[in-house]
mmCIF file of C-alpha atoms and ligand atoms in Angstrom:
data_model
loop_
_atom_site.group_PDB
_atom_site.id
_atom_site.type_symbol
_atom_site.label_atom_id
_atom_site.label_comp_id
_atom_site.label_asym_id
_atom_site.label_seq_id
_atom_site.Cartn_x
_atom_site.Cartn_y
_atom_site.Cartn_z
ATOM 1 C CA MET A 1069 -127.543 114.375 97.539
ATOM 2 C CA ARG A 1070 -129.179 110.900 98.559
ATOM 3 C CA ILE A 1071 -132.971 110.886 97.994
ATOM 4 C CA THR A 1072 -135.816 108.758 98.359
ATOM 5 C CA LEU A 1073 -137.701 106.709 96.327
ATOM 6 C CA ASP A 1074 -140.586 108.805 96.118
ATOM 7 C CA GLN A 1075 -138.499 111.945 95.525
ATOM 8 C CA ALA A 1076 -136.608 109.791 92.419
ATOM 9 C CA ALA A 1077 -139.915 108.934 90.938
ATOM 10 C CA THR A 1078 -141.381 112.274 91.299
ATOM 11 C CA LEU A 1079 -138.060 114.087 89.469
ATOM 12 C CA LEU A 1080 -138.141 111.495 86.982
ATOM 13 C CA LYS A 1081 -140.958 113.152 85.597
ATOM 14 C CA ASN A 1082 -139.154 115.706 83.847
ATOM 15 C CA ASP A 1083 -135.430 115.532 85.211
ATOM 16 C CA ILE A 1084 -132.699 113.140 85.810
ATOM 17 C CA VAL A 1085 -131.504 111.110 88.840
ATOM 18 C CA ALA A 1086 -128.767 108.918 89.334
ATOM 19 C CA ILE A 1087 -130.164 104.969 89.780
ATOM 20 C CA PRO A 1088 -128.425 101.484 91.113
ATOM 21 C CA THR A 1089 -128.452 98.741 89.208
ATOM 22 C CA GLU A 1090 -126.318 95.195 89.689
ATOM 23 C CA THR A 1091 -123.878 96.217 87.032
ATOM 24 C CA VAL A 1092 -122.974 99.814 87.261
ATOM 25 C CA TYR A 1093 -124.974 103.135 88.433
ATOM 26 C CA GLY A 1094 -127.067 104.640 85.798
ATOM 27 C CA LEU A 1095 -128.097 108.160 84.904
ATOM 28 C CA ALA A 1096 -131.915 107.970 84.403
ATOM 29 C CA ALA A 1097 -134.276 109.894 82.486
ATOM 30 C CA SER A 1098 -138.007 108.737 81.344
ATOM 31 C CA ILE A 1099 -138.190 108.074 77.582
ATOM 32 C CA HIS A 1100 -141.262 110.105 77.646
ATOM 33 C CA SER A 1101 -139.489 113.287 78.630
ATOM 34 C CA PRO A 1102 -137.258 115.142 75.685
ATOM 35 C CA GLN A 1103 -136.340 117.465 78.326
ATOM 36 C CA ALA A 1104 -134.664 115.257 80.637
ATOM 37 C CA LEU A 1105 -133.229 113.255 77.612
ATOM 38 C CA GLU A 1106 -131.757 116.282 76.210
ATOM 39 C CA LYS A 1107 -130.356 116.880 79.847
ATOM 40 C CA LEU A 1108 -128.787 113.528 80.075
ATOM 41 C CA TYR A 1109 -126.588 114.336 77.011
ATOM 42 C CA ALA A 1110 -125.676 117.732 77.895
ATOM 43 C CA LEU A 1111 -124.614 116.436 81.434
ATOM 44 C CA LYS A 1112 -122.870 113.323 80.639
ATOM 45 C CA LYS A 1113 -121.142 115.053 77.421
ATOM 46 C CA ARG A 1114 -122.247 112.083 75.371
ATOM 47 C CA PRO A 1115 -122.266 112.393 71.567
ATOM 48 C CA LYS A 1116 -126.229 112.180 70.513
ATOM 49 C CA GLU A 1117 -124.920 109.259 68.136
ATOM 50 C CA ASN A 1118 -124.942 106.959 70.949
ATOM 51 C CA PRO A 1119 -127.747 105.537 71.734
ATOM 52 C CA LEU A 1120 -129.448 104.649 75.220
ATOM 53 C CA ILE A 1121 -130.554 101.492 76.740
ATOM 54 C CA VAL A 1122 -134.060 101.027 77.970
ATOM 55 C CA HIS A 1123 -134.522 100.000 81.342
ATOM 56 C CA VAL A 1124 -138.165 98.210 82.195
ATOM 57 C CA ALA A 1125 -139.502 96.437 85.454
ATOM 58 C CA THR A 1126 -141.511 93.645 83.080
ATOM 59 C CA LEU A 1127 -141.023 91.939 79.808
ATOM 60 C CA GLU A 1128 -144.961 93.282 79.198
ATOM 61 C CA ASP A 1129 -143.367 96.976 79.659
ATOM 62 C CA LEU A 1130 -141.729 96.673 76.535
ATOM 63 C CA ILE A 1131 -144.640 96.276 74.264
ATOM 64 C CA PRO A 1132 -145.502 99.904 73.587
ATOM 65 C CA PHE A 1133 -142.043 100.091 72.006
ATOM 66 C CA VAL A 1134 -140.800 97.226 70.285
ATOM 67 C CA GLU A 1135 -142.242 95.582 67.440
ATOM 68 C CA SER A 1136 -142.047 91.990 68.942
ATOM 69 C CA LEU A 1137 -141.144 90.888 72.647
ATOM 70 C CA PRO A 1138 -138.206 88.936 72.562
ATOM 71 C CA ASN A 1139 -138.604 84.580 71.719
ATOM 72 C CA THR A 1140 -135.601 83.404 73.889
ATOM 73 C CA GLU A 1141 -134.719 81.387 76.793
ATOM 74 C CA LEU A 1142 -132.297 84.267 77.433
ATOM 75 C CA THR A 1143 -135.008 86.541 79.040
ATOM 76 C CA LYS A 1144 -134.779 84.087 81.993
ATOM 77 C CA LEU A 1145 -131.508 85.992 82.954
ATOM 78 C CA TRP A 1146 -133.883 88.788 83.825
ATOM 79 C CA PRO A 1147 -133.726 90.574 85.908
ATOM 80 C CA GLY A 1148 -130.127 90.687 85.266
ATOM 81 C CA PRO A 1149 -126.961 92.099 83.521
ATOM 82 C CA LEU A 1150 -128.256 91.064 79.617
ATOM 83 C CA THR A 1151 -129.005 93.772 77.032
ATOM 84 C CA LEU A 1152 -131.001 92.748 73.956
ATOM 85 C CA ILE A 1153 -131.115 94.489 71.098
ATOM 86 C CA LEU A 1154 -134.778 94.395 69.527
ATOM 87 C CA LYS A 1155 -136.908 96.115 66.816
ATOM 88 C CA ALA A 1156 -138.066 99.582 67.804
ATOM 89 C CA LYS A 1157 -141.501 101.324 67.184
ATOM 90 C CA ASN A 1158 -142.544 104.850 68.604
ATOM 91 C CA LEU A 1159 -139.485 105.840 70.083
ATOM 92 C CA SER A 1160 -138.174 109.261 70.345
ATOM 93 C CA PRO A 1161 -134.631 109.232 68.346
ATOM 94 C CA LEU A 1162 -133.177 110.839 71.498
ATOM 95 C CA VAL A 1163 -133.453 107.090 72.559
ATOM 96 C CA THR A 1164 -132.372 105.253 69.925
ATOM 97 C CA ALA A 1165 -130.179 107.797 68.254
ATOM 98 C CA ASN A 1166 -132.437 107.157 64.996
ATOM 99 C CA LEU A 1167 -131.616 103.414 64.586
ATOM 100 C CA SER A 1168 -134.570 100.863 63.775
ATOM 101 C CA THR A 1169 -133.499 98.941 67.155
ATOM 102 C CA VAL A 1170 -133.311 99.651 70.911
ATOM 103 C CA ALA A 1171 -131.551 98.444 73.445
ATOM 104 C CA VAL A 1172 -133.593 96.826 76.520
ATOM 105 C CA ARG A 1173 -132.974 95.475 79.766
ATOM 106 C CA ILE A 1174 -134.542 94.512 83.161
ATOM 107 C CA PRO A 1175 -131.738 95.505 86.133
ATOM 108 C CA ASN A 1176 -131.628 93.161 89.141
ATOM 109 C CA HIS A 1177 -131.825 95.936 91.891
ATOM 110 C CA PRO A 1178 -134.641 95.746 94.314
ATOM 111 C CA LEU A 1179 -134.810 99.750 94.714
ATOM 112 C CA THR A 1180 -134.658 100.325 90.748
ATOM 113 C CA LEU A 1181 -137.298 97.762 90.123
ATOM 114 C CA LYS A 1182 -139.503 99.354 92.606
ATOM 115 C CA LEU A 1183 -138.870 102.710 90.996
ATOM 116 C CA LEU A 1184 -139.506 101.354 87.079
ATOM 117 C CA GLN A 1185 -142.755 100.029 88.486
ATOM 118 C CA GLN A 1186 -143.650 103.737 89.626
ATOM 119 C CA THR A 1187 -141.948 105.569 86.813
ATOM 120 C CA GLY A 1188 -142.573 103.286 83.777
ATOM 121 C CA PRO A 1189 -139.458 103.082 81.492
ATOM 122 C CA LEU A 1190 -136.390 104.767 81.957
ATOM 123 C CA VAL A 1191 -132.882 104.802 80.118
ATOM 124 C CA ALA A 1192 -129.910 104.388 81.852
ATOM 125 C CA PRO A 1193 -126.566 104.919 80.626
ATOM 126 C CA SER A 1194 -123.558 104.518 82.803
ATOM 127 C CA ALA A 1195 -123.435 107.493 85.538
ATOM 128 C CA ASN A 1196 -120.216 108.842 84.672
ATOM 129 C CA ILE A 1197 -118.657 111.491 82.279
ATOM 130 C CA SER A 1198 -118.490 110.033 78.669
ATOM 131 C CA GLY A 1199 -115.110 108.147 77.874
ATOM 132 C CA LYS A 1200 -114.257 108.012 81.821
ATOM 133 C CA PRO A 1201 -114.534 105.205 83.977
ATOM 134 C CA SER A 1202 -118.043 104.063 85.339
ATOM 135 C CA ALA A 1203 -119.678 104.691 88.384
ATOM 136 C CA THR A 1204 -120.126 101.815 90.900
ATOM 137 C CA THR A 1205 -120.749 103.933 94.016
ATOM 138 C CA PRO A 1206 -122.809 106.903 94.849
ATOM 139 C CA ASP A 1207 -119.427 108.631 95.667
ATOM 140 C CA HIS A 1208 -118.294 108.137 92.001
ATOM 141 C CA ILE A 1209 -121.162 109.936 91.226
ATOM 142 C CA GLU A 1210 -120.607 112.774 93.659
ATOM 143 C CA PHE A 1211 -117.384 113.432 91.832
ATOM 144 C CA ASP A 1212 -118.561 113.613 88.469
ATOM 145 C CA PHE A 1213 -121.468 115.393 88.844
ATOM 146 C CA GLY A 1214 -121.082 117.490 92.301
ATOM 147 C CA HIS A 1215 -122.477 116.843 95.502
ATOM 148 C CA SER A 1216 -126.322 117.938 95.172
ATOM 149 C CA PHE A 1217 -126.589 115.616 91.928
ATOM 150 C CA PRO A 1218 -129.617 113.716 92.901
ATOM 151 C CA ILE A 1219 -128.924 109.994 94.019
ATOM 152 C CA LEU A 1220 -131.078 106.954 94.786
ATOM 153 C CA ASP A 1221 -128.332 105.177 96.885
ATOM 154 C CA GLY A 1222 -128.404 101.600 96.465
ATOM 155 C CA GLY A 1223 -124.871 100.734 97.877
ATOM 156 C CA PRO A 1224 -121.821 99.359 95.623
ATOM 157 C CA CYS A 1225 -123.105 97.441 92.624
ATOM 158 C CA GLN A 1226 -122.608 93.911 92.656
ATOM 159 C CA ASN A 1227 -121.031 93.145 89.482
ATOM 160 C CA GLY A 1228 -119.178 96.705 88.490
ATOM 161 C CA LEU A 1229 -119.135 95.746 84.571
ATOM 162 C CA GLU A 1230 -121.695 96.654 82.394
ATOM 163 C CA SER A 1231 -124.617 94.436 81.070
ATOM 164 C CA THR A 1232 -123.476 92.195 77.821
ATOM 165 C CA ILE A 1233 -125.236 93.502 74.919
ATOM 166 C CA LEU A 1234 -126.592 90.560 72.536
ATOM 167 C CA SER A 1235 -128.189 90.988 69.074
ATOM 168 C CA GLU A 1236 -129.713 87.980 66.964
ATOM 169 C CA LYS A 1237 -128.746 87.683 63.199
ATOM 170 C CA ASP A 1238 -129.813 84.767 61.285
ATOM 171 C CA GLY A 1239 -130.965 82.779 64.491
ATOM 172 C CA LEU A 1240 -127.744 83.516 65.992
ATOM 173 C CA TYR A 1241 -126.921 85.409 68.823
ATOM 174 C CA ARG A 1242 -123.775 87.925 68.864
ATOM 175 C CA ILE A 1243 -122.080 89.896 71.485
ATOM 176 C CA LEU A 1244 -121.855 93.491 70.662
ATOM 177 C CA ARG A 1245 -120.342 94.741 73.690
ATOM 178 C CA GLN A 1246 -118.894 92.379 76.533
ATOM 179 C CA GLY A 1247 -120.192 92.479 79.999
ATOM 180 C CA ALA A 1248 -120.974 91.037 83.200
ATOM 181 C CA LEU A 1249 -122.102 87.911 81.581
ATOM 182 C CA SER A 1250 -119.400 86.366 80.002
ATOM 183 C CA GLN A 1251 -119.010 84.638 76.431
ATOM 184 C CA ASP A 1252 -117.853 81.120 78.115
ATOM 185 C CA TYR A 1253 -121.388 81.397 80.328
ATOM 186 C CA LEU A 1254 -123.242 82.702 77.629
ATOM 187 C CA ALA A 1255 -122.393 79.601 75.732
ATOM 188 C CA THR A 1256 -123.059 77.155 78.235
ATOM 189 C CA LEU A 1257 -126.990 78.577 77.840
ATOM 190 C CA LEU A 1258 -127.088 78.813 74.176
ATOM 191 C CA GLY A 1259 -125.366 75.833 73.249
ATOM 192 C CA TYR A 1260 -122.735 77.587 71.248
ATOM 193 C CA LYS A 1261 -119.961 80.373 71.225
ATOM 194 C CA PRO A 1262 -121.689 83.582 70.711
ATOM 195 C CA GLU A 1263 -119.227 85.049 68.532
ATOM 196 C CA ILE A 1264 -117.937 88.700 69.901
ATOM 197 C CA ILE A 1265 -118.333 91.190 67.392
ATOM 198 C CA LEU A 1266 -115.306 93.570 66.799
ATOM 199 C CA PRO A 1267 -116.097 96.969 66.239
ATOM 200 C CA GLY A 1268 -115.609 97.855 62.334
ATOM 201 C CA ALA A 1269 -115.721 101.695 61.035
ATOM 202 C CA LYS A 1270 -119.612 101.799 61.125
ATOM 203 C CA PRO A 1271 -119.892 99.513 64.378
ATOM 204 C CA GLU A 1272 -123.473 97.696 65.491
ATOM 205 C CA CYS A 1273 -123.117 99.006 68.560
ATOM 206 C CA PRO A 1274 -122.263 102.830 68.335
ATOM 207 C CA GLY A 1275 -120.785 103.275 71.704
ATOM 208 C CA GLN A 1276 -117.613 101.092 70.449
ATOM 209 C CA LEU A 1277 -116.930 104.431 68.373
ATOM 210 C CA PHE A 1278 -116.287 106.499 71.339
ATOM 211 C CA LYS A 1279 -113.379 106.523 73.978
ATOM 212 C CA HIS A 1280 -114.432 104.498 77.079
ATOM 213 C CA TYR A 1281 -113.283 103.986 80.952
ATOM 214 C CA ALA A 1282 -110.117 106.088 80.705
ATOM 215 C CA PRO A 1283 -108.372 107.577 83.445
ATOM 216 C CA ASP A 1284 -106.861 111.156 82.844
ATOM 217 C CA ALA A 1285 -103.483 109.386 83.434
ATOM 218 C CA THR A 1286 -101.261 107.306 80.834
ATOM 219 C CA LEU A 1287 -101.978 103.423 80.839
ATOM 220 C CA VAL A 1288 -99.186 101.311 79.412
ATOM 221 C CA THR A 1289 -98.079 97.839 79.161
ATOM 222 C CA THR A 1290 -94.318 98.574 79.473
ATOM 223 C CA LEU A 1291 -92.255 100.469 81.742
ATOM 224 C CA PRO A 1292 -91.422 103.060 82.633
ATOM 225 C CA ALA A 1293 -94.401 103.473 84.906
ATOM 226 C CA GLU A 1294 -95.122 105.179 88.422
ATOM 227 C CA ALA A 1295 -97.711 102.502 89.760
ATOM 228 C CA VAL A 1296 -99.274 99.288 88.430
ATOM 229 C CA LEU A 1297 -102.731 98.127 88.268
ATOM 230 C CA GLY A 1298 -102.388 94.644 89.746
ATOM 231 C CA PHE A 1299 -103.131 91.907 92.068
ATOM 232 C CA THR A 1300 -102.506 91.502 95.432
ATOM 233 C CA ASP A 1301 -101.107 88.237 95.742
ATOM 234 C CA ARG A 1302 -98.146 89.267 93.461
ATOM 235 C CA THR A 1303 -95.214 91.585 94.250
ATOM 236 C CA TYR A 1304 -94.106 94.323 92.502
ATOM 237 C CA THR A 1305 -91.261 96.878 92.511
ATOM 238 C CA LEU A 1306 -93.711 99.730 91.946
ATOM 239 C CA PRO A 1307 -96.668 101.170 94.093
ATOM 240 C CA LEU A 1308 -99.919 99.046 93.736
ATOM 241 C CA ILE A 1309 -102.938 99.988 92.774
ATOM 242 C CA PRO A 1310 -104.964 96.826 94.104
ATOM 243 C CA LEU A 1311 -107.426 95.202 91.528
ATOM 244 C CA GLY A 1312 -107.755 92.219 94.042
ATOM 245 C CA PRO A 1313 -106.174 88.730 94.139
ATOM 246 C CA SER A 1314 -105.587 87.731 90.778
ATOM 247 C CA THR A 1315 -107.658 84.609 91.067
ATOM 248 C CA ALA A 1316 -110.825 86.523 91.831
ATOM 249 C CA PRO A 1317 -112.351 87.514 88.498
ATOM 250 C CA HIS A 1318 -115.793 88.564 90.247
ATOM 251 C CA LEU A 1319 -113.919 90.454 92.750
ATOM 252 C CA ILE A 1320 -111.346 92.179 90.239
ATOM 253 C CA ALA A 1321 -114.855 93.179 88.255
ATOM 254 C CA SER A 1322 -116.658 94.811 90.961
ATOM 255 C CA ARG A 1323 -113.194 96.763 91.913
ATOM 256 C CA LEU A 1324 -112.377 97.841 88.256
ATOM 257 C CA TYR A 1325 -113.352 101.104 87.948
ATOM 258 C CA GLN A 1326 -113.145 102.009 91.244
ATOM 259 C CA ALA A 1327 -109.232 101.422 90.782
ATOM 260 C CA LEU A 1328 -109.228 103.159 87.535
ATOM 261 C CA ARG A 1329 -110.406 106.091 89.297
ATOM 262 C CA GLU A 1330 -107.672 105.762 92.132
ATOM 263 C CA ILE A 1331 -105.052 106.123 89.660
ATOM 264 C CA ASP A 1332 -106.176 109.938 88.991
ATOM 265 C CA LEU A 1333 -107.168 110.483 92.555
ATOM 266 C CA LYS A 1334 -103.511 109.652 93.677
ATOM 267 C CA GLY A 1335 -102.029 111.982 90.993
ATOM 268 C CA TYR A 1336 -100.356 109.260 88.726
ATOM 269 C CA ARG A 1337 -99.465 110.130 85.189
ATOM 270 C CA ARG A 1338 -98.151 107.037 84.125
ATOM 271 C CA VAL A 1339 -99.333 103.777 85.078
ATOM 272 C CA LEU A 1340 -98.651 99.889 84.043
ATOM 273 C CA LEU A 1341 -101.061 97.407 83.300
ATOM 274 C CA ASP A 1342 -100.755 93.962 84.605
ATOM 275 C CA LEU A 1343 -102.501 91.823 81.800
ATOM 276 C CA ASP A 1344 -101.325 88.782 82.834
ATOM 277 C CA PHE A 1345 -104.494 86.684 83.633
ATOM 278 C CA PRO A 1346 -106.420 83.806 81.721
ATOM 279 C CA ASP A 1347 -108.288 84.745 78.616
ATOM 280 C CA GLU A 1348 -111.293 83.046 79.632
ATOM 281 C CA GLY A 1349 -114.709 83.662 81.064
ATOM 282 C CA LEU A 1350 -115.146 87.075 83.068
ATOM 283 C CA TYR A 1351 -111.265 87.661 82.513
ATOM 284 C CA LYS A 1352 -112.137 88.383 78.898
ATOM 285 C CA THR A 1353 -114.432 91.451 79.388
ATOM 286 C CA ILE A 1354 -111.879 92.666 82.196
ATOM 287 C CA ARG A 1355 -109.366 92.703 79.612
ATOM 288 C CA GLU A 1356 -111.516 94.282 76.964
ATOM 289 C CA ARG A 1357 -112.096 97.072 79.656
ATOM 290 C CA LEU A 1358 -108.233 97.564 80.274
ATOM 291 C CA LEU A 1359 -107.379 97.618 76.964
ATOM 292 C CA LYS A 1360 -110.232 100.271 76.243
ATOM 293 C CA ALA A 1361 -109.452 102.085 79.069
ATOM 294 C CA LYS A 1362 -106.010 102.346 77.821
ATOM 295 C CA GLY A 1363 -106.963 103.798 74.198
HETATM 296 O O1 TXA B 495 -124.899 97.749 82.556
HETATM 297 C C1 TXA B 495 -125.918 98.395 81.785
HETATM 298 O O2 TXA B 495 -125.720 98.348 80.689
HETATM 299 C C2 TXA B 495 -125.751 99.912 82.192
HETATM 300 C C3 TXA B 495 -126.357 100.174 83.221
HETATM 301 C C4 TXA B 495 -126.130 101.355 83.820
HETATM 302 O O3 TXA B 495 -127.877 99.661 82.522
HETATM 303 N N1 TXA B 495 -126.040 101.168 81.063
HETATM 304 C C5 TXA B 495 -124.791 101.229 80.262
HETATM 305 O O4 TXA B 495 -125.599 102.094 79.183
HETATM 306 O O5 TXA B 495 -124.089 100.573 80.436
HETATM 307 P P1 TXA B 495 -124.186 103.034 78.393
HETATM 308 O O6 TXA B 495 -125.188 104.132 77.567
HETATM 309 O O7 TXA B 495 -123.235 103.509 79.214
HETATM 310 O O8 TXA B 495 -123.968 101.750 77.321
HETATM 311 C C6 TXA B 495 -124.959 101.614 76.391
HETATM 312 C C7 TXA B 495 -124.832 100.763 75.165
HETATM 313 C C8 TXA B 495 -123.530 101.763 74.354
HETATM 314 O O9 TXA B 495 -122.487 101.184 73.603
HETATM 315 C C9 TXA B 495 -124.702 101.912 73.287
HETATM 316 O O10 TXA B 495 -124.161 102.597 71.822
HETATM 317 C C10 TXA B 495 -125.326 100.885 72.867
HETATM 318 O O11 TXA B 495 -125.643 100.620 74.299
HETATM 319 N N2 TXA B 495 -126.504 100.512 72.106
HETATM 320 C C11 TXA B 495 -127.696 101.314 72.704
HETATM 321 N N3 TXA B 495 -128.488 101.040 71.761
HETATM 322 C C12 TXA B 495 -128.444 100.261 70.771
HETATM 323 C C13 TXA B 495 -128.815 99.801 69.650
HETATM 324 N N4 TXA B 495 -129.966 100.194 69.372
HETATM 325 N N5 TXA B 495 -127.950 98.616 68.910
HETATM 326 C C14 TXA B 495 -126.905 98.471 69.116
HETATM 327 N N6 TXA B 495 -126.219 98.947 70.404
HETATM 328 C C15 TXA B 495 -126.929 99.983 71.606
HETATM 329 MG MG1 MG B 496 -121.385 103.502 79.361
#
């Protein structure tokens, strides 16, 4: 159900609403409403060990719940698809999953920025059932949560990939989750290539422990298969689920979750991944998402 900005702000006092961002849609709840936060975990079937990203409208809005504001040029990327890990204070464990840190970002969507000015800080995990492909259109949210679920409709998401999560250690930024800002792009800003931290047994980014982005179908890298998740500028002998032209990573990114959802909608059980594309820029994030979806 599509609702207005004012209706969203009212509901968010003690309930949850799907909100648009430039990356993917989020399921928003106020950091001050334990009731809404509990509902969020239950509805998404999200493990309580997986902390949430707090979204704010301005840097100053962070002051009540971080030890100190980020002191880095990277904040020039805000509003934008960057999440920073900061030292937390005075936050519910329902937000932090009992970590001493909190993930924060200023999203770049005009409706959501306006909403955040009215509501104050909101958590917003991706608006999908945990483990399934993220939602990049209101239709995806209705598919996962039903037609009566309240949605602030901001159109299709521009990036189509989640924010890049960075954390600082010994003066260097490292990538805890690859995302809409590529490692190569961040390197041009930082003057060094931020290391991509691969998840260990106890990953710094708890989300890395869990299944992600996966359709019900099995994804494979060798035949046999019933269809191929591939590119419109290539020819295949199998039916094509199109990601877009192989030469346009931004387009592929914006279509990725739609395409992963199409696999199940079309009823395919076994789908081949075409992973023949460069290992640079945004392609790197796209490959990581496809391999995660494969599991
Ligand atoms: O683009 C995005 O970031 C989207 C939109 C809606 O803003 N949100 C999103 O949230 O992707 P979610 O909940 O699907 O993913 C949040 C990730 C999880 O992997 C979680 O483990 C990690 O952020 N995270 C949260 N707090 C953390 C912390 N203190 N330290 C390390 N990782 C953290
Ligand atoms: Mg997610």
